[in-house]
């Protein structure tokens, strides 16, 4: 079992739809959870950062963390064609000499159709 | 504020050759990490540098090595290139209050023939 599981998609939705992206993980030491957006042939861009359990909202984006279920989600409201990208979940905990190295999911490729 | 920059943007090498990739960290960031992203995969952690010392390493062989300079910029060196080394190499920097938040550069796309 991989440490972080993420459905690679592809996921195709019409413009204006609510998008739900999810990751599960197995390592209970993870405390910091991030979502990155990666456009084709570009580096990942940080979208959301959450510490421990709870919700965080930023504009059209909402990140949720449920540590008891080892499950994190990213919701995108009123999706736009410009949201078409690969979305990567990433997480880390405080451990030893490699403190802060991120463990990524495979990424979900999202396409928002006009 | 200048973001993370990487050079070159892409390059082609042949098996057995050596390559050096370069990264300039975001202003004020003192920690640099390198990741390898194969096609269709998430980034995989290679190693991390802080105060010019390697202080964390992922599951990569010793032919992957690095340096960090006093201005916090960094190099990734790969010796004896193999076909499977073909990937996007990403540099990320962090620092300040949220030490866990890493900011990525655009990457260097390496093709090994």
mmCIF file of C-alpha atoms in Angstrom:
data_model
loop_
_atom_site.group_PDB
_atom_site.id
_atom_site.type_symbol
_atom_site.label_atom_id
_atom_site.label_comp_id
_atom_site.label_asym_id
_atom_site.label_seq_id
_atom_site.Cartn_x
_atom_site.Cartn_y
_atom_site.Cartn_z
ATOM 1 C CA UNK A 1 0.000 0.000 0.000
ATOM 2 C CA UNK A 2 1.374 3.399 -0.993
ATOM 3 C CA UNK A 3 1.597 6.031 1.722
ATOM 4 C CA UNK A 4 -0.693 8.373 -0.226
ATOM 5 C CA UNK A 5 -3.401 7.210 -2.617
ATOM 6 C CA UNK A 6 -5.022 9.524 -5.136
ATOM 7 C CA UNK A 7 -7.310 8.615 -8.021
ATOM 8 C CA UNK A 8 -5.483 9.770 -11.167
ATOM 9 C CA UNK A 9 -8.700 10.358 -13.106
ATOM 10 C CA UNK A 10 -9.039 11.860 -15.633
ATOM 11 C CA UNK A 11 -12.006 13.795 -14.304
ATOM 12 C CA UNK A 12 -14.098 15.819 -16.739
ATOM 13 C CA UNK A 13 -16.798 18.262 -15.564
ATOM 14 C CA UNK A 14 -18.867 21.039 -17.159
ATOM 15 C CA UNK A 15 -18.095 24.657 -16.354
ATOM 16 C CA UNK A 16 -19.757 25.784 -13.137
ATOM 17 C CA UNK A 17 -19.757 22.313 -11.539
ATOM 18 C CA UNK A 18 -18.551 21.584 -8.025
ATOM 19 C CA UNK A 19 -15.415 19.436 -8.143
ATOM 20 C CA UNK A 20 -14.393 17.069 -5.359
ATOM 21 C CA UNK A 21 -10.834 15.730 -5.246
ATOM 22 C CA UNK A 22 -9.670 13.285 -2.606
ATOM 23 C CA UNK A 23 -6.660 11.527 -1.139
ATOM 24 C CA UNK A 24 -6.261 8.844 1.486
ATOM 25 C CA UNK A 25 -3.120 8.150 3.442
ATOM 26 C CA UNK A 26 -1.757 5.517 5.781
ATOM 27 C CA UNK A 27 0.862 7.311 7.913
ATOM 28 C CA UNK A 28 -0.708 8.712 11.084
ATOM 29 C CA UNK A 29 2.392 10.915 11.608
ATOM 30 C CA UNK A 30 1.298 13.246 8.819
ATOM 31 C CA UNK A 31 0.173 16.588 10.244
ATOM 32 C CA UNK A 32 0.538 19.073 7.395
ATOM 33 C CA UNK A 33 -1.570 18.753 4.282
ATOM 34 C CA UNK A 34 -1.289 20.630 1.022
ATOM 35 C CA UNK A 35 -2.900 20.811 -2.368
ATOM 36 C CA UNK A 36 -0.880 21.816 -5.386
ATOM 37 C CA UNK A 37 -2.077 22.647 -8.885
ATOM 38 C CA UNK A 38 0.175 21.725 -11.798
ATOM 39 C CA UNK A 39 -0.422 22.916 -15.317
ATOM 40 C CA UNK A 40 1.065 20.905 -18.157
ATOM 41 C CA UNK A 41 4.858 21.154 -18.276
ATOM 42 C CA UNK A 42 4.975 23.520 -15.289
ATOM 43 C CA UNK A 43 6.018 23.212 -11.656
ATOM 44 C CA UNK A 44 3.420 22.604 -8.911
ATOM 45 C CA UNK A 45 1.753 25.742 -7.509
ATOM 46 C CA UNK A 46 0.640 25.762 -3.879
ATOM 47 C CA UNK A 47 -3.141 26.173 -3.578
ATOM 48 C CA UNK A 48 -4.048 25.282 -0.001
ATOM 49 C CA UNK A 49 -2.223 24.462 3.216
ATOM 50 C CA UNK A 50 -3.871 22.938 6.288
ATOM 51 C CA UNK A 51 -2.473 21.871 9.621
ATOM 52 C CA UNK A 52 -4.109 18.891 11.350
ATOM 53 C CA UNK A 53 -7.857 18.310 11.024
ATOM 54 C CA UNK A 54 -10.438 20.846 9.939
ATOM 55 C CA UNK A 55 -11.570 22.970 7.037
ATOM 56 C CA UNK A 56 -9.967 25.886 5.266
ATOM 57 C CA UNK A 57 -11.565 28.091 2.649
ATOM 58 C CA UNK A 58 -9.940 30.403 0.116
ATOM 59 C CA UNK A 59 -12.217 31.866 -2.519
ATOM 60 C CA UNK A 60 -13.682 29.049 -4.602
ATOM 61 C CA UNK A 61 -11.435 26.443 -2.930
ATOM 62 C CA UNK A 62 -12.132 24.525 0.287
ATOM 63 C CA UNK A 63 -9.732 22.023 1.812
ATOM 64 C CA UNK A 64 -10.888 19.465 4.371
ATOM 65 C CA UNK A 65 -8.784 17.145 6.527
ATOM 66 C CA UNK A 66 -10.192 14.231 8.516
ATOM 67 C CA UNK A 67 -7.273 12.711 10.401
ATOM 68 C CA UNK A 68 -9.454 10.078 12.075
ATOM 69 C CA UNK A 69 -10.288 8.658 8.633
ATOM 70 C CA UNK A 70 -6.913 9.571 7.094
ATOM 71 C CA UNK A 71 -8.780 11.346 4.303
ATOM 72 C CA UNK A 72 -8.335 14.780 2.754
ATOM 73 C CA UNK A 73 -10.436 16.598 0.187
ATOM 74 C CA UNK A 74 -10.305 19.647 -2.043
ATOM 75 C CA UNK A 75 -13.548 21.193 -3.288
ATOM 76 C CA UNK A 76 -13.674 23.645 -6.171
ATOM 77 C CA UNK A 77 -16.886 25.635 -6.523
ATOM 78 C CA UNK A 78 -18.053 27.234 -9.773
ATOM 79 C CA UNK A 79 -15.293 25.476 -11.693
ATOM 80 C CA UNK A 80 -13.781 27.333 -14.649
ATOM 81 C CA UNK A 81 -11.923 26.103 -17.754
ATOM 82 C CA UNK A 82 -8.814 27.750 -16.289
ATOM 83 C CA UNK A 83 -9.032 25.230 -13.418
ATOM 84 C CA UNK A 84 -8.109 22.474 -15.889
ATOM 85 C CA UNK A 85 -4.868 21.057 -14.515
ATOM 86 C CA UNK A 86 -3.469 18.191 -12.468
ATOM 87 C CA UNK A 87 -4.161 18.487 -8.743
ATOM 88 C CA UNK A 88 -1.632 16.938 -6.396
ATOM 89 C CA UNK A 89 -2.191 16.268 -2.724
ATOM 90 C CA UNK A 90 0.911 16.357 -0.531
ATOM 91 C CA UNK A 91 1.560 15.810 3.143
ATOM 92 C CA UNK A 92 4.317 15.713 5.714
ATOM 93 C CA UNK A 93 4.977 15.340 9.401
ATOM 94 C CA UNK A 94 7.742 16.221 11.798
ATOM 95 C CA UNK A 95 10.272 13.468 11.478
ATOM 96 C CA UNK A 96 13.997 13.355 11.860
ATOM 97 C CA UNK A 97 16.524 14.645 9.421
ATOM 98 C CA UNK A 98 14.138 14.731 6.511
ATOM 99 C CA UNK A 99 11.691 16.999 8.289
ATOM 100 C CA UNK A 100 9.399 18.598 5.847
ATOM 101 C CA UNK A 101 9.913 16.383 2.823
ATOM 102 C CA UNK A 102 6.584 16.094 1.062
ATOM 103 C CA UNK A 103 4.880 12.830 0.162
ATOM 104 C CA UNK A 104 2.711 13.305 -2.914
ATOM 105 C CA UNK A 105 -0.201 11.497 -4.428
ATOM 106 C CA UNK A 106 -0.062 10.645 -8.140
ATOM 107 C CA UNK A 107 -2.256 13.625 -9.014
ATOM 108 C CA UNK A 108 -5.768 13.869 -10.470
ATOM 109 C CA UNK A 109 -6.075 15.317 -13.964
ATOM 110 C CA UNK A 110 -9.092 17.641 -14.120
ATOM 111 C CA UNK A 111 -10.688 19.000 -17.269
ATOM 112 C CA UNK A 112 -13.409 21.675 -17.054
ATOM 113 C CA UNK A 113 -15.372 21.926 -20.288
ATOM 114 C CA UNK A 114 -16.894 25.287 -21.356
ATOM 115 C CA UNK B 1 9.842 38.895 -4.245
ATOM 116 C CA UNK B 2 11.562 36.546 -6.693
ATOM 117 C CA UNK B 3 10.228 33.003 -6.956
ATOM 118 C CA UNK B 4 12.160 29.786 -7.384
ATOM 119 C CA UNK B 5 14.056 29.611 -10.666
ATOM 120 C CA UNK B 6 15.690 26.625 -12.322
ATOM 121 C CA UNK B 7 18.058 26.108 -15.221
ATOM 122 C CA UNK B 8 18.182 24.778 -17.809
ATOM 123 C CA UNK B 9 14.507 24.362 -18.725
ATOM 124 C CA UNK B 10 15.188 21.155 -20.574
ATOM 125 C CA UNK B 11 18.091 19.074 -21.831
ATOM 126 C CA UNK B 12 18.906 15.818 -23.557
ATOM 127 C CA UNK B 13 21.680 13.485 -22.437
ATOM 128 C CA UNK B 14 22.795 9.993 -23.340
ATOM 129 C CA UNK B 15 23.050 7.031 -21.011
ATOM 130 C CA UNK B 16 26.211 7.078 -18.886
ATOM 131 C CA UNK B 17 26.690 10.843 -19.040
ATOM 132 C CA UNK B 18 26.589 13.236 -16.089
ATOM 133 C CA UNK B 19 24.276 16.222 -15.628
ATOM 134 C CA UNK B 20 24.111 19.261 -13.332
ATOM 135 C CA UNK B 21 20.858 21.091 -12.686
ATOM 136 C CA UNK B 22 20.655 24.444 -10.937
ATOM 137 C CA UNK B 23 18.164 26.150 -8.650
ATOM 138 C CA UNK B 24 17.846 29.575 -7.083
ATOM 139 C CA UNK B 25 15.612 29.611 -4.025
ATOM 140 C CA UNK B 26 12.872 32.114 -3.313
ATOM 141 C CA UNK B 27 14.085 35.235 -1.573
ATOM 142 C CA UNK B 28 14.462 34.639 2.178
ATOM 143 C CA UNK B 29 14.201 30.840 1.919
ATOM 144 C CA UNK B 30 17.115 28.889 3.387
ATOM 145 C CA UNK B 31 16.061 25.305 2.719
ATOM 146 C CA UNK B 32 16.048 23.680 -0.703
ATOM 147 C CA UNK B 33 14.614 20.302 -1.655
ATOM 148 C CA UNK B 34 14.856 18.404 -4.923
ATOM 149 C CA UNK B 35 12.160 16.141 -6.338
ATOM 150 C CA UNK B 36 11.937 13.837 -9.348
ATOM 151 C CA UNK B 37 8.619 13.646 -11.178
ATOM 152 C CA UNK B 38 8.225 10.867 -13.700
ATOM 153 C CA UNK B 39 5.498 11.178 -16.328
ATOM 154 C CA UNK B 40 2.058 10.605 -14.808
ATOM 155 C CA UNK B 41 3.411 10.397 -11.260
ATOM 156 C CA UNK B 42 3.626 12.690 -8.272
ATOM 157 C CA UNK B 43 6.994 14.188 -7.328
ATOM 158 C CA UNK B 44 9.368 11.929 -5.381
ATOM 159 C CA UNK B 45 11.678 13.434 -2.748
ATOM 160 C CA UNK B 46 15.390 13.149 -3.608
ATOM 161 C CA UNK B 47 17.100 15.173 -0.857
ATOM 162 C CA UNK B 48 17.056 18.404 1.091
ATOM 163 C CA UNK B 49 19.738 20.979 1.905
ATOM 164 C CA UNK B 50 19.864 23.362 4.840
ATOM 165 C CA UNK B 51 22.837 25.557 5.701
ATOM 166 C CA UNK B 52 24.858 23.909 2.928
ATOM 167 C CA UNK B 53 24.425 20.420 4.417
ATOM 168 C CA UNK B 54 22.267 17.552 3.218
ATOM 169 C CA UNK B 55 19.795 16.890 6.049
ATOM 170 C CA UNK B 56 17.379 14.446 4.525
ATOM 171 C CA UNK B 57 17.360 11.971 1.658
ATOM 172 C CA UNK B 58 14.775 9.875 -0.107
ATOM 173 C CA UNK B 59 15.215 6.480 -1.727
ATOM 174 C CA UNK B 60 17.700 7.537 -4.399
ATOM 175 C CA UNK B 61 21.178 6.045 -5.053
ATOM 176 C CA UNK B 62 24.435 7.902 -4.281
ATOM 177 C CA UNK B 63 24.896 8.864 -7.948
ATOM 178 C CA UNK B 64 22.337 11.565 -7.128
ATOM 179 C CA UNK B 65 24.243 14.239 -5.226
ATOM 180 C CA UNK B 66 23.862 17.897 -4.504
ATOM 181 C CA UNK B 67 25.276 21.116 -3.181
ATOM 182 C CA UNK B 68 23.932 24.212 -1.518
ATOM 183 C CA UNK B 69 25.796 27.509 -1.664
ATOM 184 C CA UNK B 70 25.986 30.363 0.881
ATOM 185 C CA UNK B 71 23.318 32.302 -1.053
ATOM 186 C CA UNK B 72 21.026 29.227 -0.636
ATOM 187 C CA UNK B 73 21.083 28.337 -4.325
ATOM 188 C CA UNK B 74 21.573 24.662 -5.064
ATOM 189 C CA UNK B 75 22.752 22.121 -7.610
ATOM 190 C CA UNK B 76 21.612 18.588 -8.324
ATOM 191 C CA UNK B 77 24.184 16.308 -9.933
ATOM 192 C CA UNK B 78 23.365 12.960 -11.458
ATOM 193 C CA UNK B 79 26.184 10.643 -12.547
ATOM 194 C CA UNK B 80 26.055 7.610 -14.822
ATOM 195 C CA UNK B 81 22.670 8.562 -16.248
ATOM 196 C CA UNK B 82 20.161 5.789 -16.855
ATOM 197 C CA UNK B 83 17.128 5.794 -19.141
ATOM 198 C CA UNK B 84 14.834 5.787 -16.078
ATOM 199 C CA UNK B 85 16.334 9.100 -14.965
ATOM 200 C CA UNK B 86 14.249 10.786 -17.664
ATOM 201 C CA UNK B 87 11.859 12.996 -15.693
ATOM 202 C CA UNK B 88 10.972 16.502 -14.596
ATOM 203 C CA UNK B 89 13.343 17.602 -11.827
ATOM 204 C CA UNK B 90 11.791 20.061 -9.428
ATOM 205 C CA UNK B 91 13.436 22.313 -6.914
ATOM 206 C CA UNK B 92 11.439 23.626 -3.963
ATOM 207 C CA UNK B 93 12.394 26.150 -1.329
ATOM 208 C CA UNK B 94 10.967 26.958 2.075
ATOM 209 C CA UNK B 95 11.642 29.186 5.044
ATOM 210 C CA UNK B 96 10.010 31.683 7.317
ATOM 211 C CA UNK B 97 6.996 30.936 9.481
ATOM 212 C CA UNK B 98 5.457 27.979 7.660
ATOM 213 C CA UNK B 99 8.504 25.732 7.352
ATOM 214 C CA UNK B 100 6.366 22.959 5.912
ATOM 215 C CA UNK B 101 5.140 25.047 2.977
ATOM 216 C CA UNK B 102 7.304 24.475 -0.061
ATOM 217 C CA UNK B 103 7.314 26.572 -3.203
ATOM 218 C CA UNK B 104 8.335 24.943 -6.444
ATOM 219 C CA UNK B 105 10.245 26.137 -9.446
ATOM 220 C CA UNK B 106 9.191 25.393 -13.032
ATOM 221 C CA UNK B 107 11.432 22.336 -13.247
ATOM 222 C CA UNK B 108 14.064 20.995 -15.594
ATOM 223 C CA UNK B 109 12.896 18.343 -18.037
ATOM 224 C CA UNK B 110 15.639 15.760 -18.572
ATOM 225 C CA UNK B 111 15.532 13.216 -21.362
ATOM 226 C CA UNK B 112 18.088 10.390 -21.309
ATOM 227 C CA UNK B 113 18.568 8.522 -24.592
#
